[in-house]
PDB file of C-alpha atoms in Angstrom:
ATOM      1  CA  MET A   1      72.678  90.284 109.098  1.00 40.00           C
ATOM      2  CA  THR A   2      73.263  89.989 112.899  1.00 39.00           C
ATOM      3  CA  SER A   3      76.678  90.291 115.277  1.00 42.00           C
ATOM      4  CA  THR A   4      77.161  86.724 116.587  1.00 41.00           C
ATOM      5  CA  PRO A   5      76.407  84.781 120.145  1.00 39.00           C
ATOM      6  CA  HIS A   6      80.043  85.340 121.033  1.00 37.00           C
ATOM      7  CA  ARG A   7      80.305  88.651 120.143  1.00 40.00           C
ATOM      8  CA  ALA A   8      77.647  90.586 121.648  1.00 42.00           C
ATOM      9  CA  LEU A   9      78.718  88.923 124.372  1.00 37.00           C
ATOM     10  CA  ALA A  10      83.222  90.556 123.857  1.00 41.00           C
ATOM     11  CA  VAL A  11      80.990  94.177 122.833  1.00 40.00           C
ATOM     12  CA  ALA A  12      79.580  93.659 125.721  1.00 41.00           C
ATOM     13  CA  ALA A  13      81.975  93.291 128.005  1.00 41.00           C
ATOM     14  CA  VAL A  14      84.093  95.666 126.653  1.00 39.00           C
ATOM     15  CA  ALA A  15      81.163  98.475 126.498  1.00 40.00           C
ATOM     16  CA  VAL A  16      82.208  97.941 130.961  1.00 36.00           C
ATOM     17  CA  ALA A  17      85.971  98.404 130.491  1.00 39.00           C
ATOM     18  CA  VAL A  18      85.841 101.575 128.318  1.00 36.00           C
ATOM     19  CA  ALA A  19      82.847 103.421 130.714  1.00 38.00           C
ATOM     20  CA  MET A  20      85.088 102.078 134.020  1.00 34.00           C
ATOM     21  CA  ALA A  21      89.225 102.200 133.061  1.00 36.00           C
ATOM     22  CA  ALA A  22      90.945 104.730 131.070  1.00 40.00           C
ATOM     23  CA  PRO A  23      93.320 104.102 128.273  1.00 40.00           C
ATOM     24  CA  ALA A  24      97.102 102.226 129.245  1.00 39.00           C
ATOM     25  CA  ALA A  25      99.591 104.591 129.720  1.00 39.00           C
ATOM     26  CA  PRO A  26     102.562 105.045 126.661  1.00 38.00           C
ATOM     27  CA  ARG A  27     105.435 103.111 126.112  1.00 38.00           C
ATOM     28  CA  ALA A  28     108.700 104.727 125.396  1.00 39.00           C
ATOM     29  CA  SER A  29     109.000 103.752 121.395  1.00 41.00           C
ATOM     30  CA  ALA A  30     111.697 103.982 119.613  1.00 45.00           C
ATOM     31  CA  GLN A  31     111.608 103.434 115.035  1.00 47.00           C
ATOM     32  CA  PRO A  32     111.593 100.246 113.867  1.00 46.00           C
ATOM     33  CA  ALA A  33     114.823  98.534 112.222  1.00 43.00           C
ATOM     34  CA  ALA A  34     113.063  97.237 109.165  1.00 43.00           C
ATOM     35  CA  CYS A  35     109.692 100.085 108.944  1.00 59.00           C
ATOM     36  CA  ALA A  36     111.471 101.443 105.411  1.00 60.00           C
ATOM     37  CA  ALA A  37     111.337  98.224 103.972  1.00 66.00           C
ATOM     38  CA  ASN A  38     107.471  97.378 103.055  1.00 83.00           C
ATOM     39  CA  GLY A  39     107.217 101.625 104.270  1.00 90.00           C
ATOM     40  CA  PHE A  40     108.812 104.092 106.118  1.00 93.00           C
ATOM     41  CA  CYS A  41     110.374 106.095 108.874  1.00 94.00           C
ATOM     42  CA  GLU A  42     109.906 109.760 110.055  1.00 95.00           C
ATOM     43  CA  ASP A  43     111.177 111.601 113.098  1.00 96.00           C
ATOM     44  CA  PHE A  44     111.234 115.221 111.585  1.00 97.00           C
ATOM     45  CA  GLU A  45     114.165 115.361 112.799  1.00 96.00           C
ATOM     46  CA  SER A  46     115.359 115.749 109.765  1.00 95.00           C
ATOM     47  CA  GLN A  47     114.176 118.861 109.205  1.00 97.00           C
ATOM     48  CA  THR A  48     115.905 122.042 108.509  1.00 96.00           C
ATOM     49  CA  GLY A  49     112.798 124.812 108.103  1.00 97.00           C
ATOM     50  CA  THR A  50     109.221 125.846 109.957  1.00 97.00           C
ATOM     51  CA  THR A  51     107.707 124.717 107.255  1.00 97.00           C
ATOM     52  CA  PRO A  52     106.889 120.459 106.787  1.00 97.00           C
ATOM     53  CA  ALA A  53     109.694 119.466 103.519  1.00 97.00           C
ATOM     54  CA  GLY A  54     110.435 115.978 102.176  1.00 95.00           C
ATOM     55  CA  ARG A  55     108.530 113.581 101.311  1.00 95.00           C
ATOM     56  CA  TRP A  56     105.423 116.257 103.972  1.00 97.00           C
ATOM     57  CA  THR A  57     103.660 118.691 102.150  1.00 96.00           C
ATOM     58  CA  THR A  58     101.623 120.875 103.657  1.00 96.00           C
ATOM     59  CA  ALA A  59      98.244 122.515 101.120  1.00 88.00           C
ATOM     60  CA  VAL A  60      94.394 121.757 101.588  1.00 92.00           C
ATOM     61  CA  ALA A  61      91.826 120.875  99.174  1.00 89.00           C
ATOM     62  CA  ASN A  62      89.081 123.134  98.438  1.00 90.00           C
ATOM     63  CA  CYS A  63      89.853 126.504 100.491  1.00 92.00           C
ATOM     64  CA  SER A  64      92.767 127.789 103.030  1.00 90.00           C
ATOM     65  CA  GLY A  65      92.816 130.297 106.449  1.00 93.00           C
ATOM     66  CA  THR A  66      93.908 130.222 109.371  1.00 94.00           C
ATOM     67  CA  GLY A  67      95.042 126.714 110.661  1.00 94.00           C
ATOM     68  CA  THR A  68      99.132 126.109 110.171  1.00 96.00           C
ATOM     69  CA  ALA A  69     101.142 122.892 110.350  1.00 97.00           C
ATOM     70  CA  THR A  70     104.613 123.686 111.326  1.00 98.00           C
ATOM     71  CA  VAL A  71     107.599 121.503 112.627  1.00 98.00           C
ATOM     72  CA  ASP A  72     108.042 122.954 116.114  1.00 97.00           C
ATOM     73  CA  THR A  73     111.724 122.338 118.513  1.00 97.00           C
ATOM     74  CA  THR A  74     109.121 122.834 121.326  1.00 97.00           C
ATOM     75  CA  MET A  75     107.753 119.518 122.106  1.00 97.00           C
ATOM     76  CA  ALA A  76     108.156 116.515 120.754  1.00 97.00           C
ATOM     77  CA  HIS A  77     107.888 112.974 121.690  1.00 97.00           C
ATOM     78  CA  GLY A  78     111.177 111.714 120.676  1.00 90.00           C
ATOM     79  CA  GLY A  79     114.440 113.977 119.558  1.00 95.00           C
ATOM     80  CA  THR A  80     113.515 117.849 119.483  1.00 97.00           C
ATOM     81  CA  LYS A  81     111.335 117.565 116.400  1.00 98.00           C
ATOM     82  CA  SER A  82     108.084 117.481 115.977  1.00 98.00           C
ATOM     83  CA  VAL A  83     105.374 119.062 113.612  1.00 98.00           C
ATOM     84  CA  ARG A  84     102.868 120.981 115.543  1.00 98.00           C
ATOM     85  CA  ILE A  85      99.353 121.559 113.697  1.00 98.00           C
ATOM     86  CA  THR A  86      97.383 125.505 114.858  1.00 97.00           C
ATOM     87  CA  GLY A  87      93.809 123.596 114.820  1.00 95.00           C
ATOM     88  CA  LYS A  88      90.587 126.652 113.734  1.00 94.00           C
ATOM     89  CA  ALA A  89      87.702 125.439 114.464  1.00 93.00           C
ATOM     90  CA  GLY A  90      86.092 125.407 110.243  1.00 92.00           C
ATOM     91  CA  TYR A  91      86.619 123.669 107.676  1.00 92.00           C
ATOM     92  CA  CYS A  92      88.867 126.340 105.090  1.00 93.00           C
ATOM     93  CA  ASN A  93      90.811 126.504 108.605  1.00 94.00           C
ATOM     94  CA  HIS A  94      91.454 123.411 108.188  1.00 95.00           C
ATOM     95  CA  ALA A  95      95.599 121.772 108.261  1.00 96.00           C
ATOM     96  CA  PHE A  96      97.816 119.398 107.727  1.00 97.00           C
ATOM     97  CA  ALA A  97     100.987 117.461 107.005  1.00 98.00           C
ATOM     98  CA  GLY A  98     100.527 115.188 104.312  1.00 97.00           C
ATOM     99  CA  THR A  99     102.243 112.847 102.326  1.00 97.00           C
ATOM    100  CA  SER A 100     101.746 110.017  99.760  1.00 97.00           C
ATOM    101  CA  LEU A 101     101.849 106.736 100.198  1.00 95.00           C
ATOM    102  CA  SER A 102     102.729 105.462  96.649  1.00 91.00           C
ATOM    103  CA  GLY A 103     106.190 103.755  97.441  1.00 86.00           C
ATOM    104  CA  LEU A 104     104.302 100.811  99.311  1.00 91.00           C
ATOM    105  CA  PRO A 105     102.922  97.283  98.085  1.00 90.00           C
ATOM    106  CA  SER A 106      99.503  97.746  97.498  1.00 89.00           C
ATOM    107  CA  GLY A 107      97.191  94.781  98.940  1.00 89.00           C
ATOM    108  CA  GLY A 108      97.134  93.172 101.797  1.00 93.00           C
ATOM    109  CA  ASP A 109      96.956  95.045 104.777  1.00 95.00           C
ATOM    110  CA  LEU A 110      97.910  98.421 105.830  1.00 96.00           C
ATOM    111  CA  TYR A 111     100.415  99.484 109.368  1.00 96.00           C
ATOM    112  CA  ALA A 112     100.435 102.776 110.319  1.00 96.00           C
ATOM    113  CA  ARG A 113     101.536 104.516 113.868  1.00 97.00           C
ATOM    114  CA  PHE A 114     102.422 108.059 115.401  1.00 97.00           C
ATOM    115  CA  TRP A 115     101.914 109.582 118.633  1.00 98.00           C
ATOM    116  CA  VAL A 116     100.131 113.116 118.687  1.00 98.00           C
ATOM    117  CA  ARG A 117      99.617 115.021 121.760  1.00 98.00           C
ATOM    118  CA  HIS A 118      97.244 117.840 121.679  1.00 97.00           C
ATOM    119  CA  THR A 119      95.583 120.562 124.539  1.00 97.00           C
ATOM    120  CA  THR A 120      91.649 120.153 123.927  1.00 96.00           C
ATOM    121  CA  ALA A 121      89.279 117.325 124.586  1.00 97.00           C
ATOM    122  CA  LEU A 122      88.257 116.044 121.387  1.00 97.00           C
ATOM    123  CA  PRO A 123      84.357 118.179 120.764  1.00 96.00           C
ATOM    124  CA  ALA A 124      80.892 117.046 120.988  1.00 96.00           C
ATOM    125  CA  GLN A 125      80.489 118.023 117.084  1.00 95.00           C
ATOM    126  CA  HIS A 126      82.439 116.612 113.821  1.00 97.00           C
ATOM    127  CA  VAL A 127      87.161 116.765 113.655  1.00 97.00           C
ATOM    128  CA  THR A 128      89.375 114.769 111.817  1.00 98.00           C
ATOM    129  CA  PHE A 129      93.048 114.930 113.312  1.00 98.00           C
ATOM    130  CA  GLY A 130      94.049 112.062 110.008  1.00 98.00           C
ATOM    131  CA  ALA A 131      92.724 111.600 106.684  1.00 98.00           C
ATOM    132  CA  LEU A 132      93.329 108.748 104.311  1.00 98.00           C
ATOM    133  CA  ARG A 133      93.100 109.733 100.251  1.00 98.00           C
ATOM    134  CA  ASP A 134      91.030 106.957  99.173  1.00 98.00           C
ATOM    135  CA  ALA A 135      91.657 106.368  95.915  1.00 97.00           C
ATOM    136  CA  ASN A 136      88.660 103.455  95.904  1.00 96.00           C
ATOM    137  CA  ASP A 137      86.301 106.276  96.324  1.00 97.00           C
ATOM    138  CA  ASN A 138      86.933 108.311  93.789  1.00 97.00           C
ATOM    139  CA  GLY A 139      90.079 110.915  95.833  1.00 97.00           C
ATOM    140  CA  LYS A 140      87.297 110.647  98.525  1.00 97.00           C
ATOM    141  CA  ASP A 141      88.908 110.829 102.185  1.00 98.00           C
ATOM    142  CA  LEU A 142      89.108 107.979 104.723  1.00 98.00           C
ATOM    143  CA  ARG A 143      89.141 110.327 108.167  1.00 98.00           C
ATOM    144  CA  MET A 144      90.176 108.872 111.795  1.00 98.00           C
ATOM    145  CA  GLY A 145      89.066 112.401 114.912  1.00 98.00           C
ATOM    146  CA  GLY A 146      85.707 111.965 116.672  1.00 97.00           C
ATOM    147  CA  GLN A 147      82.603 112.858 117.862  1.00 97.00           C
ATOM    148  CA  ASN A 148      81.241 113.147 120.217  1.00 97.00           C
ATOM    149  CA  LYS A 149      84.213 113.746 122.304  1.00 97.00           C
ATOM    150  CA  ALA A 150      85.200 109.806 121.200  1.00 98.00           C
ATOM    151  CA  LEU A 151      87.343 109.182 118.469  1.00 98.00           C
ATOM    152  CA  GLN A 152      85.534 107.805 115.658  1.00 98.00           C
ATOM    153  CA  TRP A 153      85.774 107.173 111.869  1.00 98.00           C
ATOM    154  CA  ASN A 154      83.906 109.020 109.204  1.00 98.00           C
ATOM    155  CA  ARG A 155      83.987 108.288 105.720  1.00 98.00           C
ATOM    156  CA  GLU A 156      83.455 111.326 103.706  1.00 97.00           C
ATOM    157  CA  SER A 157      81.501 109.572 100.351  1.00 97.00           C
ATOM    158  CA  ASP A 158      78.944 108.538 103.068  1.00 96.00           C
ATOM    159  CA  ASP A 159      79.318 109.813 106.392  1.00 97.00           C
ATOM    160  CA  ALA A 160      79.139 106.618 107.170  1.00 97.00           C
ATOM    161  CA  THR A 161      80.933 106.011 110.749  1.00 98.00           C
ATOM    162  CA  LEU A 162      82.235 104.090 113.421  1.00 98.00           C
ATOM    163  CA  PRO A 163      81.188 103.821 115.705  1.00 98.00           C
ATOM    164  CA  ALA A 164      78.080 104.340 115.379  1.00 97.00           C
ATOM    165  CA  GLN A 165      76.838 108.090 116.877  1.00 97.00           C
ATOM    166  CA  SER A 166      75.036 105.868 119.512  1.00 97.00           C
ATOM    167  CA  PRO A 167      74.940 106.289 123.705  1.00 97.00           C
ATOM    168  CA  ALA A 168      75.977 102.575 123.004  1.00 98.00           C
ATOM    169  CA  GLY A 169      78.592 103.021 120.328  1.00 98.00           C
ATOM    170  CA  VAL A 170      80.147 106.031 121.913  1.00 98.00           C
ATOM    171  CA  ALA A 171      80.669 104.136 124.921  1.00 98.00           C
ATOM    172  CA  LEU A 172      82.683 101.543 122.875  1.00 98.00           C
ATOM    173  CA  SER A 173      85.685 103.938 121.861  1.00 98.00           C
ATOM    174  CA  THR A 174      87.832 105.923 124.000  1.00 98.00           C
ATOM    175  CA  PRO A 175      88.475 109.735 124.029  1.00 97.00           C
ATOM    176  CA  LEU A 176      91.986 111.105 122.912  1.00 97.00           C
ATOM    177  CA  PRO A 177      93.844 112.487 126.353  1.00 96.00           C
ATOM    178  CA  VAL A 178      95.180 115.810 125.950  1.00 97.00           C
ATOM    179  CA  ASN A 179      98.684 116.818 127.755  1.00 98.00           C
ATOM    180  CA  THR A 180     100.030 113.215 126.839  1.00 98.00           C
ATOM    181  CA  TRP A 181     101.659 111.984 124.182  1.00 98.00           C
ATOM    182  CA  THR A 182      99.423 109.148 123.044  1.00 98.00           C
ATOM    183  CA  CYS A 183      99.903 106.314 121.070  1.00 98.00           C
ATOM    184  CA  LEU A 184      97.503 105.725 118.056  1.00 98.00           C
ATOM    185  CA  GLU A 185      97.776 102.523 115.266  1.00 97.00           C
ATOM    186  CA  PHE A 186      95.429 101.380 112.448  1.00 98.00           C
ATOM    187  CA  ARG A 187      95.616  98.571 110.117  1.00 97.00           C
ATOM    188  CA  LEU A 188      93.845  98.707 107.814  1.00 97.00           C
ATOM    189  CA  ASP A 189      93.135  95.532 105.329  1.00 97.00           C
ATOM    190  CA  ARG A 190      92.723  96.926 101.513  1.00 97.00           C
ATOM    191  CA  THR A 191      92.121  93.732  99.987  1.00 96.00           C
ATOM    192  CA  ALA A 192      88.751  92.321 102.457  1.00 96.00           C
ATOM    193  CA  GLY A 193      88.133  95.173 103.211  1.00 96.00           C
ATOM    194  CA  ARG A 194      88.588  95.504 107.853  1.00 97.00           C
ATOM    195  CA  LEU A 195      89.803  97.659 109.869  1.00 98.00           C
ATOM    196  CA  ASP A 196      91.307  97.761 113.018  1.00 98.00           C
ATOM    197  CA  THR A 197      92.518 100.290 115.981  1.00 98.00           C
ATOM    198  CA  TRP A 198      94.711 100.586 118.835  1.00 98.00           C
ATOM    199  CA  VAL A 199      95.370 102.824 121.250  1.00 98.00           C
ATOM    200  CA  ASN A 200      99.036 102.796 123.433  1.00 98.00           C
ATOM    201  CA  GLY A 201      98.511  98.837 122.209  1.00 97.00           C
ATOM    202  CA  GLY A 202      94.789  97.860 122.844  1.00 97.00           C
ATOM    203  CA  LEU A 203      92.323  97.249 120.919  1.00 98.00           C
ATOM    204  CA  VAL A 204      89.389  99.446 120.516  1.00 98.00           C
ATOM    205  CA  THR A 205      86.048  97.396 120.116  1.00 97.00           C
ATOM    206  CA  GLY A 206      84.198 100.592 118.532  1.00 98.00           C
ATOM    207  CA  LEU A 207      86.648 101.091 116.488  1.00 98.00           C
ATOM    208  CA  VAL A 208      86.341  97.512 113.711  1.00 98.00           C
ATOM    209  CA  VAL A 209      85.142  96.536 111.306  1.00 98.00           C
ATOM    210  CA  ASP A 210      85.744  92.668 111.429  1.00 96.00           C
ATOM    211  CA  GLY A 211      82.882  92.239 108.352  1.00 93.00           C
ATOM    212  CA  ALA A 212      80.336  90.514 110.829  1.00 94.00           C
ATOM    213  CA  PRO A 213      77.365  93.297 111.211  1.00 96.00           C
ATOM    214  CA  THR A 214      77.289  94.234 114.194  1.00 96.00           C
ATOM    215  CA  GLN A 215      74.666  97.403 115.464  1.00 96.00           C
ATOM    216  CA  ASP A 216      76.245 100.618 116.761  1.00 97.00           C
ATOM    217  CA  VAL A 217      79.485  99.869 116.089  1.00 97.00           C
ATOM    218  CA  ASP A 218      79.944  98.309 112.188  1.00 97.00           C
ATOM    219  CA  GLN A 219      76.040  98.217 110.893  1.00 96.00           C
ATOM    220  CA  GLN A 220      75.834 101.172 109.494  1.00 94.00           C
ATOM    221  CA  TRP A 221      80.111 100.513 108.230  1.00 96.00           C
ATOM    222  CA  LEU A 222      79.114  97.973 106.109  1.00 97.00           C
ATOM    223  CA  ASN A 223      75.991  99.289 104.916  1.00 95.00           C
ATOM    224  CA  ARG A 224      77.537  99.751 101.707  1.00 91.00           C
ATOM    225  CA  GLY A 225      78.273  96.423 100.730  1.00 91.00           C
ATOM    226  CA  GLY A 226      82.355  95.538  99.044  1.00 94.00           C
ATOM    227  CA  TRP A 227      84.278  98.639 100.357  1.00 96.00           C
ATOM    228  CA  ARG A 228      87.438  98.076  99.515  1.00 97.00           C
ATOM    229  CA  PRO A 229      90.208 101.465 100.271  1.00 97.00           C
ATOM    230  CA  ALA A 230      93.114 102.147  98.078  1.00 97.00           C
ATOM    231  CA  PRO A 231      94.778 105.480 100.403  1.00 97.00           C
ATOM    232  CA  ALA A 232      97.098 106.960  98.526  1.00 97.00           C
ATOM    233  CA  ASP A 233      98.064 109.384 100.943  1.00 97.00           C
ATOM    234  CA  LEU A 234      98.350 109.837 104.693  1.00 98.00           C
ATOM    235  CA  ARG A 235      97.508 113.570 106.143  1.00 98.00           C
ATOM    236  CA  LEU A 236      97.866 114.297 109.130  1.00 98.00           C
ATOM    237  CA  GLY A 237      96.771 117.676 111.119  1.00 98.00           C
ATOM    238  CA  TRP A 238      92.194 119.240 112.184  1.00 97.00           C
ATOM    239  CA  GLU A 239      89.537 119.396 110.466  1.00 96.00           C
ATOM    240  CA  SER A 240      86.668 120.583 112.553  1.00 95.00           C
ATOM    241  CA  TYR A 241      83.473 121.184 110.530  1.00 93.00           C
ATOM    242  CA  GLY A 242      81.391 123.063 113.685  1.00 85.00           C
ATOM    243  CA  GLU A 243      82.887 123.970 117.152  1.00 85.00           C
ATOM    244  CA  GLY A 244      86.551 122.940 117.725  1.00 88.00           C
ATOM    245  CA  ASP A 245      89.788 124.648 117.951  1.00 94.00           C
ATOM    246  CA  ASP A 246      93.283 122.756 119.052  1.00 96.00           C
ATOM    247  CA  THR A 247      96.451 122.440 118.675  1.00 97.00           C
ATOM    248  CA  LEU A 248      98.570 118.812 118.996  1.00 98.00           C
ATOM    249  CA  TRP A 249     101.709 118.512 118.116  1.00 98.00           C
ATOM    250  CA  TYR A 250     102.333 114.626 116.015  1.00 98.00           C
ATOM    251  CA  ASP A 251     106.130 113.088 115.960  1.00 98.00           C
ATOM    252  CA  ASP A 252     106.967 109.594 114.870  1.00 97.00           C
ATOM    253  CA  VAL A 253     105.146 107.637 112.117  1.00 97.00           C
ATOM    254  CA  ALA A 254     105.761 105.024 111.446  1.00 95.00           C
ATOM    255  CA  VAL A 255     103.815 103.300 108.051  1.00 96.00           C
ATOM    256  CA  GLY A 256     104.412 100.031 107.009  1.00 93.00           C
ATOM    257  CA  THR A 257     102.861  96.182 105.801  1.00 93.00           C
ATOM    258  CA  THR A 258     103.018  94.208 109.316  1.00 92.00           C
ATOM    259  CA  ARG A 259     101.884  95.843 112.791  1.00 92.00           C
ATOM    260  CA  ILE A 260     104.564  98.491 114.105  1.00 90.00           C
ATOM    261  CA  GLY A 261     103.756  98.875 117.534  1.00 92.00           C
ATOM    262  CA  CYS A 262     104.337 101.218 119.795  1.00 92.00           C
TER     263      CYS A 262
END
């Protein structure tokens, strides 16, 4: 299946816009008052130790190394605390702070919003800074991260990427700004298998799965039909599959069934 004419025009227009303009400046945020009704909010202000606790765990799969996840008081988006990830190159040096999503309603839309600040530009090689274990994909991860110096999604089970890692596909994504707080949001339609991604409130065309295969965007992703994610957890941290040390901070996390915003 090929992309529809109106979508092809939209993709071309956004490619020009992405090439000419940086992401919009972050807006001040407040924790949504109603987010706990069908989800949760976390500003880490109630953390009392240096290891993320409560709903958060720091266990990593398969192996562990020099990466760390700690509660930090030197940098915060709001309040006085955040989670700091000291990320090191090499898979076994991965580090995450993770939480179960078992208490959320199943099916339909799942929204997540978090603020991230990192110190080193995304490398050319593949890295992950957000992961969701997909119970409908044999427990493999749906991974949010970067490759070719721009944001991407990656499906661990078949290594599909969003966007495609072609020059045209990468141009439809955007780098992750360094040394500033950036608001990242995504929506997973767990019933229809669709995905939207926003950076500082702006939809990123290269990070959208809309069900109509588009070359350089989601054509590869949709080659495997019937993708219906069922995320069991959300993990924020750092995982590198080659090069790429980074130090990151995460704050003001919110998850729910309606869009939360920045």
